[in-house]
PDB file of C-alpha atoms in Angstrom:
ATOM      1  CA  UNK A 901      -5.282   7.548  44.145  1.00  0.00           C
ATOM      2  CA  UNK A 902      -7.458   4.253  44.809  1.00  0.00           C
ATOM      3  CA  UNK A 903      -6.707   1.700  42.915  1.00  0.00           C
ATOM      4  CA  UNK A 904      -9.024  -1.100  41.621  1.00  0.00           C
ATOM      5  CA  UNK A 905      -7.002  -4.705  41.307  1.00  0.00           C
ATOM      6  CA  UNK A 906      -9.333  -7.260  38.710  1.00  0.00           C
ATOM      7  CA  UNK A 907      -8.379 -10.274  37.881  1.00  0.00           C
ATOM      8  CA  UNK A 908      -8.678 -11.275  34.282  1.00  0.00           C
ATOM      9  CA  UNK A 909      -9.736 -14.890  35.121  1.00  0.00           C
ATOM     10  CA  UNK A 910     -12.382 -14.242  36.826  1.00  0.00           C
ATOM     11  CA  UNK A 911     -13.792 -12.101  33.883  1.00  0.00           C
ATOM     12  CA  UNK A 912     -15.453 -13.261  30.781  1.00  0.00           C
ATOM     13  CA  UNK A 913     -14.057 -12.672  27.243  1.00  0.00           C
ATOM     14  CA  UNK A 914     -16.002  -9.767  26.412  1.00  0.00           C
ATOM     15  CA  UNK A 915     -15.020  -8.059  30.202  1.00  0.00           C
ATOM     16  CA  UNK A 916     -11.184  -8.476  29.203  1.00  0.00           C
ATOM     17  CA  UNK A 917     -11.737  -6.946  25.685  1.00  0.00           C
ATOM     18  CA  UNK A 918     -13.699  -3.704  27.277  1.00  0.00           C
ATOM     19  CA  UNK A 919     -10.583  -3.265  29.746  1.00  0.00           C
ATOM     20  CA  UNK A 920      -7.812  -3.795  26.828  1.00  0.00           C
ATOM     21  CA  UNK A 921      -9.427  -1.563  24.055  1.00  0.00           C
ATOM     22  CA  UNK A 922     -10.914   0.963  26.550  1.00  0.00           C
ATOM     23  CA  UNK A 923      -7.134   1.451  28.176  1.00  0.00           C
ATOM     24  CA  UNK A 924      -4.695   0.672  25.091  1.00  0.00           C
ATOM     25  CA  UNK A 925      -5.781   3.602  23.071  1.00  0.00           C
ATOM     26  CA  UNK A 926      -5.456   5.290  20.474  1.00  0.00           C
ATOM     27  CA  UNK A 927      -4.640   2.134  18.469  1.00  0.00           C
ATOM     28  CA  UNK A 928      -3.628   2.681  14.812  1.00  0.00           C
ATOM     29  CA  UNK A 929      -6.121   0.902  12.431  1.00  0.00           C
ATOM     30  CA  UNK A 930      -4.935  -1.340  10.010  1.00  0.00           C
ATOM     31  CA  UNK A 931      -6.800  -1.672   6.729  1.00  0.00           C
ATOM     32  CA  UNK A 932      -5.987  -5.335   4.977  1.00  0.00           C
ATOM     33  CA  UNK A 933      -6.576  -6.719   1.785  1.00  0.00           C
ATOM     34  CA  UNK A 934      -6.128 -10.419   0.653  1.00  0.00           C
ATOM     35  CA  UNK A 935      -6.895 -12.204  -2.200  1.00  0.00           C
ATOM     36  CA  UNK A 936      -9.139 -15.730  -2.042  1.00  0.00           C
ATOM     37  CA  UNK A 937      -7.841 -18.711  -3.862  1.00  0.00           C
ATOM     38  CA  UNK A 938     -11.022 -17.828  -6.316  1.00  0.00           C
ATOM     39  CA  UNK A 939     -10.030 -14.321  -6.478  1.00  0.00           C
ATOM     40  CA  UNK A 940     -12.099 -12.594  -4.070  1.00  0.00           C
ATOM     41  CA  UNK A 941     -10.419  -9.226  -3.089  1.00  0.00           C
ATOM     42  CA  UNK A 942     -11.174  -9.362   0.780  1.00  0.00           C
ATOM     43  CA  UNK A 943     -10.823  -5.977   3.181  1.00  0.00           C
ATOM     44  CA  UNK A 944     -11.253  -5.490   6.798  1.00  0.00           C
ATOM     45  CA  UNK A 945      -9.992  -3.063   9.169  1.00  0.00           C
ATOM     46  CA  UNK A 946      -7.752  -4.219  12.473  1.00  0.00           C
ATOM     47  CA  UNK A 947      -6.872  -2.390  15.411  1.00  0.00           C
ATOM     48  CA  UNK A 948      -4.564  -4.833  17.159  1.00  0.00           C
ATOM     49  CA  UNK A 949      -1.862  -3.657  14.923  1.00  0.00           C
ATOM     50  CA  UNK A 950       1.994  -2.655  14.998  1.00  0.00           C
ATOM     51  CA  UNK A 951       5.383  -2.515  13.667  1.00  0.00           C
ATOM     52  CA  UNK A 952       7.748  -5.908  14.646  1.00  0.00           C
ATOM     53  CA  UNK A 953      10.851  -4.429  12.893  1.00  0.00           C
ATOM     54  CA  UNK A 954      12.795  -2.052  10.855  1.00  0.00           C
ATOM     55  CA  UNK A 955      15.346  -4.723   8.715  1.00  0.00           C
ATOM     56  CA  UNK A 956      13.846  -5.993   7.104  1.00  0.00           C
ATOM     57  CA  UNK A 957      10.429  -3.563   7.879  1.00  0.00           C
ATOM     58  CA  UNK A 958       7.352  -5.805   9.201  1.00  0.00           C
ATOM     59  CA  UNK A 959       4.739  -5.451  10.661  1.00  0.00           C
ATOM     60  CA  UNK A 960       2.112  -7.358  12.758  1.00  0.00           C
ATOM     61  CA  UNK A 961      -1.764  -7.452  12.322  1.00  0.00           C
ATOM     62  CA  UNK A 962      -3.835  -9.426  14.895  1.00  0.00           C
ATOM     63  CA  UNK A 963      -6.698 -11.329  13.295  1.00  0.00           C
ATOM     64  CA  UNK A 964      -9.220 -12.718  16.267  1.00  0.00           C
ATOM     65  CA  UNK A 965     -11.281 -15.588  15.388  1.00  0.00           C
ATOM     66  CA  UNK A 966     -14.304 -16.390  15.120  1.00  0.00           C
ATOM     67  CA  UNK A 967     -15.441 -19.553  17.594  1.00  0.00           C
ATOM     68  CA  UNK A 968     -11.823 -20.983  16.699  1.00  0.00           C
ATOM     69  CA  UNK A 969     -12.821 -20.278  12.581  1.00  0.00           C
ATOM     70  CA  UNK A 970     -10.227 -18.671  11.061  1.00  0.00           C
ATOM     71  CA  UNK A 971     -11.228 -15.269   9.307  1.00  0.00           C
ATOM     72  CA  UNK A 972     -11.266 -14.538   5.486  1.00  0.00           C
ATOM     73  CA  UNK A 973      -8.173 -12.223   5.895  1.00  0.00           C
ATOM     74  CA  UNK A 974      -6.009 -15.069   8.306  1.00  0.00           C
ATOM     75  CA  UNK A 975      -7.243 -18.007   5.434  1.00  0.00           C
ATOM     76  CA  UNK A 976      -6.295 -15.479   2.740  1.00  0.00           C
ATOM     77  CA  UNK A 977      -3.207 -14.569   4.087  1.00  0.00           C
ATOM     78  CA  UNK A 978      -1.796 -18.082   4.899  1.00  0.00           C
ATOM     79  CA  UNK A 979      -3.054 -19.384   1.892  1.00  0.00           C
ATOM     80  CA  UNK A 980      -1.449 -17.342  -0.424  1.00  0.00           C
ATOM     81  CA  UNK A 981       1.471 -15.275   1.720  1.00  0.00           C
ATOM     82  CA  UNK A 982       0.243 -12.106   0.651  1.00  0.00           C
ATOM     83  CA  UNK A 983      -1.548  -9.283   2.152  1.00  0.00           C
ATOM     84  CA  UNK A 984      -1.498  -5.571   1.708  1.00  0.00           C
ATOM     85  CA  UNK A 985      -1.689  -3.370   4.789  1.00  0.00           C
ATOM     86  CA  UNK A 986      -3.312   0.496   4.093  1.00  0.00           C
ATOM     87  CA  UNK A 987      -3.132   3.334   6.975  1.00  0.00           C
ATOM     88  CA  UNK A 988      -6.235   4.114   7.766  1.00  0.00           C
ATOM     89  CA  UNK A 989      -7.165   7.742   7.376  1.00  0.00           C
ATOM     90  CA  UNK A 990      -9.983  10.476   7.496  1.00  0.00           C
ATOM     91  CA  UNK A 991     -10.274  10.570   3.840  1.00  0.00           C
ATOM     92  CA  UNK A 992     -11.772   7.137   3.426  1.00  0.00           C
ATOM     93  CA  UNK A 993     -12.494   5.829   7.050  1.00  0.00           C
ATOM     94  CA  UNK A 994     -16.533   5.750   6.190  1.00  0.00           C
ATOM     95  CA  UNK A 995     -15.176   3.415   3.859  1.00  0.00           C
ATOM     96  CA  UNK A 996     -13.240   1.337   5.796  1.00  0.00           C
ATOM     97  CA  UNK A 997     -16.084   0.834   8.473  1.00  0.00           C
ATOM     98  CA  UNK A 998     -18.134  -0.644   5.704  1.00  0.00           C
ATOM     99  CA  UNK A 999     -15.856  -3.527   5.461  1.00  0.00           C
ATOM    100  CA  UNK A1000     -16.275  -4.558   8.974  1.00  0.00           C
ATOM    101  CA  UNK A1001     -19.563  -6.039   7.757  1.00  0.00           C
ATOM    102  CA  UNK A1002     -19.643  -9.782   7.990  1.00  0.00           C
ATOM    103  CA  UNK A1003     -19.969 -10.876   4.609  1.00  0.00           C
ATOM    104  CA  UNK A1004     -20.009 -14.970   2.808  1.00  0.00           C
ATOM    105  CA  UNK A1005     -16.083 -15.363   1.330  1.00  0.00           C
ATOM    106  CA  UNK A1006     -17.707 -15.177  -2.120  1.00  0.00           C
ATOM    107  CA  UNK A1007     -18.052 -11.454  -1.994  1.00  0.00           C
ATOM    108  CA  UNK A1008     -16.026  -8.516  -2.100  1.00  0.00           C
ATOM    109  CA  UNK A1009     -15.803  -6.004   0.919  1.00  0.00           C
ATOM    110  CA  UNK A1010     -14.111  -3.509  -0.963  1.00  0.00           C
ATOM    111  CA  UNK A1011     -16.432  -3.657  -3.635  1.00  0.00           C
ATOM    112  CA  UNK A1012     -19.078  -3.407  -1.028  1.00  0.00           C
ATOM    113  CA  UNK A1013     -17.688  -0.375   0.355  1.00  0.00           C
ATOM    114  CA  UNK A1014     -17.545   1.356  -3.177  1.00  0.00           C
ATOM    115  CA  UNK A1015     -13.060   1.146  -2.773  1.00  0.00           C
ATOM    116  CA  UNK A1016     -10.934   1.607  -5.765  1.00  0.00           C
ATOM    117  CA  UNK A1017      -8.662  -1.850  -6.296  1.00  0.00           C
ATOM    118  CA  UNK A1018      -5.128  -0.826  -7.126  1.00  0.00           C
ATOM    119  CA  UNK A1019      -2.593  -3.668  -8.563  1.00  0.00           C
ATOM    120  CA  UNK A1020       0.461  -4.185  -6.407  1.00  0.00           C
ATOM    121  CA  UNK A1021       3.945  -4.033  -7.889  1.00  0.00           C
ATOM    122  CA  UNK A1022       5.469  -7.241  -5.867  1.00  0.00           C
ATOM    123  CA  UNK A1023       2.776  -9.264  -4.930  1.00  0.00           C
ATOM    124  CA  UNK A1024      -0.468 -10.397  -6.857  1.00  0.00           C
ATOM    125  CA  UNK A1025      -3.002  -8.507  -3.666  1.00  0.00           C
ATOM    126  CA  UNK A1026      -4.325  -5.167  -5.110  1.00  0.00           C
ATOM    127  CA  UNK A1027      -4.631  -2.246  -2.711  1.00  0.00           C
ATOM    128  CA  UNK A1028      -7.005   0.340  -2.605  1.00  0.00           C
ATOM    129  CA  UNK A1029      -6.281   3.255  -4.645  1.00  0.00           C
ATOM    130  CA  UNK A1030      -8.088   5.453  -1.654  1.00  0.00           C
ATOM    131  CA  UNK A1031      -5.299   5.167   1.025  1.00  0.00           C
ATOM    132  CA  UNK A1032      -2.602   7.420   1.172  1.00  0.00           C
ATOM    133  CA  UNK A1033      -0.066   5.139   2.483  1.00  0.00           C
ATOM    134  CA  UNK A1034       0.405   1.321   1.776  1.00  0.00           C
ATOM    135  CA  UNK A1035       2.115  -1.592   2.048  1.00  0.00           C
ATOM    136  CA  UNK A1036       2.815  -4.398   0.096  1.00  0.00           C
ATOM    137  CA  UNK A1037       3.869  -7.314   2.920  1.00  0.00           C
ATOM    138  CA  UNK A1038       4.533 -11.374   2.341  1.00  0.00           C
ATOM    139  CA  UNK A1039       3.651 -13.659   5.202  1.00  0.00           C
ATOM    140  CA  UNK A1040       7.011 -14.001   7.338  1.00  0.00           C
ATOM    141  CA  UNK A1041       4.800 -15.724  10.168  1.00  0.00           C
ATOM    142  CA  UNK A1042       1.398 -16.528  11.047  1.00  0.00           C
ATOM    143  CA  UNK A1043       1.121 -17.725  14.711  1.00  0.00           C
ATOM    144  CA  UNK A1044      -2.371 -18.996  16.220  1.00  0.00           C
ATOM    145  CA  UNK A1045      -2.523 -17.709  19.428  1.00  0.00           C
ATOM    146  CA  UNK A1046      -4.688 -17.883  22.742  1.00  0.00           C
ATOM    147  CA  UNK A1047      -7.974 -19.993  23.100  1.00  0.00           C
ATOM    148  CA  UNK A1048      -7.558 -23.455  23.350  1.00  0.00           C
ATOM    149  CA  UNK A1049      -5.018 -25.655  21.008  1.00  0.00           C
ATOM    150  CA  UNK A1050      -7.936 -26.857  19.487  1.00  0.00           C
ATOM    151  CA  UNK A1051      -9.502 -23.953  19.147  1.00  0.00           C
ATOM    152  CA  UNK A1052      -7.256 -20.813  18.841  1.00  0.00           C
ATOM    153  CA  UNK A1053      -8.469 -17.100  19.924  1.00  0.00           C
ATOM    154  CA  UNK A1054      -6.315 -14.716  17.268  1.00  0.00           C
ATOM    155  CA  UNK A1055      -3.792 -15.416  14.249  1.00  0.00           C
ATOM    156  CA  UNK A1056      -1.190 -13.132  14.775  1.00  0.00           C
ATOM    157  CA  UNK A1057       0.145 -12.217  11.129  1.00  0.00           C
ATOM    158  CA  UNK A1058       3.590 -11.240  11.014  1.00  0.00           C
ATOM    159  CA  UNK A1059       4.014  -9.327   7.478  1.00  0.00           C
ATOM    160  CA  UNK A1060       7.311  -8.376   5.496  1.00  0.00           C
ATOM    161  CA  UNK A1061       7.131  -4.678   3.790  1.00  0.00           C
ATOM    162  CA  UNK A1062       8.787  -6.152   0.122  1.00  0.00           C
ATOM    163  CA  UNK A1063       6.898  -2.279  -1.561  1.00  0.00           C
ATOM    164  CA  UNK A1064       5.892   0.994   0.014  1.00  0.00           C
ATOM    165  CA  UNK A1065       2.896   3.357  -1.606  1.00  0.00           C
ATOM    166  CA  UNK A1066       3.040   6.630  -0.267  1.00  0.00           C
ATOM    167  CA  UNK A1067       0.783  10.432  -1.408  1.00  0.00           C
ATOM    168  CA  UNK A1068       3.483  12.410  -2.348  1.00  0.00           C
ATOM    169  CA  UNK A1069       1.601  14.899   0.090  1.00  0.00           C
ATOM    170  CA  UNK A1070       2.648  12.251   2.796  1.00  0.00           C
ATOM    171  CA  UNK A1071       6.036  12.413   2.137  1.00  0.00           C
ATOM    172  CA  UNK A1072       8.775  14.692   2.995  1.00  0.00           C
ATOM    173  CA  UNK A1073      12.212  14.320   2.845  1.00  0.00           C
ATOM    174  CA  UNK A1074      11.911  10.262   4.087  1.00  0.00           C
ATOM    175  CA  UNK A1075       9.785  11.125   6.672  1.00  0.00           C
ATOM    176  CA  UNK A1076       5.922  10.938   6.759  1.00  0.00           C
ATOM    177  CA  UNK A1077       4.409  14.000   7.381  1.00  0.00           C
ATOM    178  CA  UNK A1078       1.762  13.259   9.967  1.00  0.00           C
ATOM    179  CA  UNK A1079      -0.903  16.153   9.455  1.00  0.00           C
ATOM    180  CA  UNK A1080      -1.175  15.637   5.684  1.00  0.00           C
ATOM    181  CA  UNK A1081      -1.680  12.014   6.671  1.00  0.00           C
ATOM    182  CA  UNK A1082      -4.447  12.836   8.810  1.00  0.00           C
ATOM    183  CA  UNK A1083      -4.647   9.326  10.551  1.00  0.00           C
ATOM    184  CA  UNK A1084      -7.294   7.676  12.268  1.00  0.00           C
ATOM    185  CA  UNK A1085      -6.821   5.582  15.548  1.00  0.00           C
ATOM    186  CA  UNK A1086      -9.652   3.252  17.234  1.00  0.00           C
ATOM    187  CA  UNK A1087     -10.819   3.897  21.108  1.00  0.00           C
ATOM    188  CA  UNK A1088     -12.990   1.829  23.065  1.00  0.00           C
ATOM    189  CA  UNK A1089     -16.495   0.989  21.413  1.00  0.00           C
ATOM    190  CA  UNK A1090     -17.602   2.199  18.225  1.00  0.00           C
ATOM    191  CA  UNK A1091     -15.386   5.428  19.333  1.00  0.00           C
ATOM    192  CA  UNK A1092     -12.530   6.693  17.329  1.00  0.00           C
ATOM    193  CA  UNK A1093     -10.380   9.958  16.989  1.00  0.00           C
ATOM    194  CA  UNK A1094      -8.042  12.336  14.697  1.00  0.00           C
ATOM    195  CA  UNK A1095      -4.670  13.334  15.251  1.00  0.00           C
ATOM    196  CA  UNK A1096      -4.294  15.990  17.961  1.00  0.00           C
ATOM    197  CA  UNK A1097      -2.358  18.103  19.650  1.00  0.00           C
ATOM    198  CA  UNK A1098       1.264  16.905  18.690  1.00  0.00           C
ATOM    199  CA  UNK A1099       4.421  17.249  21.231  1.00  0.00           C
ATOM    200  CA  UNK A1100       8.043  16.613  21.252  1.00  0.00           C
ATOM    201  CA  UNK A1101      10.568  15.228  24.052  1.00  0.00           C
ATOM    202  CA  UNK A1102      14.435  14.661  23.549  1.00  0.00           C
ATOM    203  CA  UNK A1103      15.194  11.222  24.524  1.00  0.00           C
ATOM    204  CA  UNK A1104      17.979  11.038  26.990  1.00  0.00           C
ATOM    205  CA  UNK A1105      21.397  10.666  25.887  1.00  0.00           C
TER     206      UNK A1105
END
């Protein structure tokens, strides 16, 4: 095997990005919705995404910047400690893309995207009513991240899980029954996939 050796310095932005999201794949997608100080219910899908911890659950959604500007989701987010995170899934993934469309603050990507708002039990951040799993989280952390101090590449959001919303077709016996979920995960590009060909290995004693 021949090996090619890059250094990431001597690489622009964009260069780094095409080697991270081309070779960290698949990468779950999370789909977020905040709520604007003037009640503007905000959506946008994120694939920098993961789970921090199990007690309390949280999880993590990484919010890149725009020229050091915050995003509406990071503002929302910090502003009001509230965010709801949604798997993103095959049913409604059309959807979802729709929100990546950069729209003012003063409008509704959701409502763009024709999603169904669904009020939360715990926090004042509806959900969509499309997604088959979601999660109810309150800002534990939100850490600004790379660039410059001045001017910040990502805000990574650390979220706690305070409410689960699960399909009852999702869920069996505590676990999540991944083929009913049908999830999506983001490649490289504008590429994406299903869930395939599932396989098991014992873990070592």
């Amino acid at each position: 095997m021949n090996v090619i050796s890059v250094d990431p310095a001597s690489l622009s932005e964009r260069e780094n990005y095409k080697l991270l999201t081309g070779s960290i794949i698949p990468r779950p997608v999370a789909f977020v919705t905040t709520l604007s100080k003037e009640g503007v219910l905000n959506a946008a899908p994120f694939s920098y995404f993961n789970i921090v911890a199990a007690n309390p659950p949280m999880v993590s959604v990484s919010v890149q910047r725009k020229q050091g500007a915050l995003k509406d989701t990071s503002r929302n987010a910090i502003e009001t400690g509230e965010f709801v995170v949604h798997i993103s899934d095959e049913s409604y993934i059309r959807e979802i893309n729709l929100t990546a469309a950069s729209l003012p603050p003063v409008e509704s990507e959701a409502a763009a995207a024709g999603l169904t708002p669904v009020a939360s039990e715990k926090i004042s951040v509806p959900g969509v009513a499309e997604a088959k799993i979601r999660m109810e989280c309150v800002l534990e952390h939100a850490l600004p991240l790379g660039g410059t101090e001045d001017h910040p590449a990502a805000d990574l959001l650390i979220g706690k899980v305070v409410c689960f919303h699960m399909d009852e077709r999702v869920y069996r016996d505590g676990y999540i029954d991944a083929h009913a979920l049908r999830p999506v995960s983001r490649l490289g590009g504008s590429s994406y996939s299903k869930l395939g060909e599932m396989f098991s290995i014992d873990r070592p004693e």
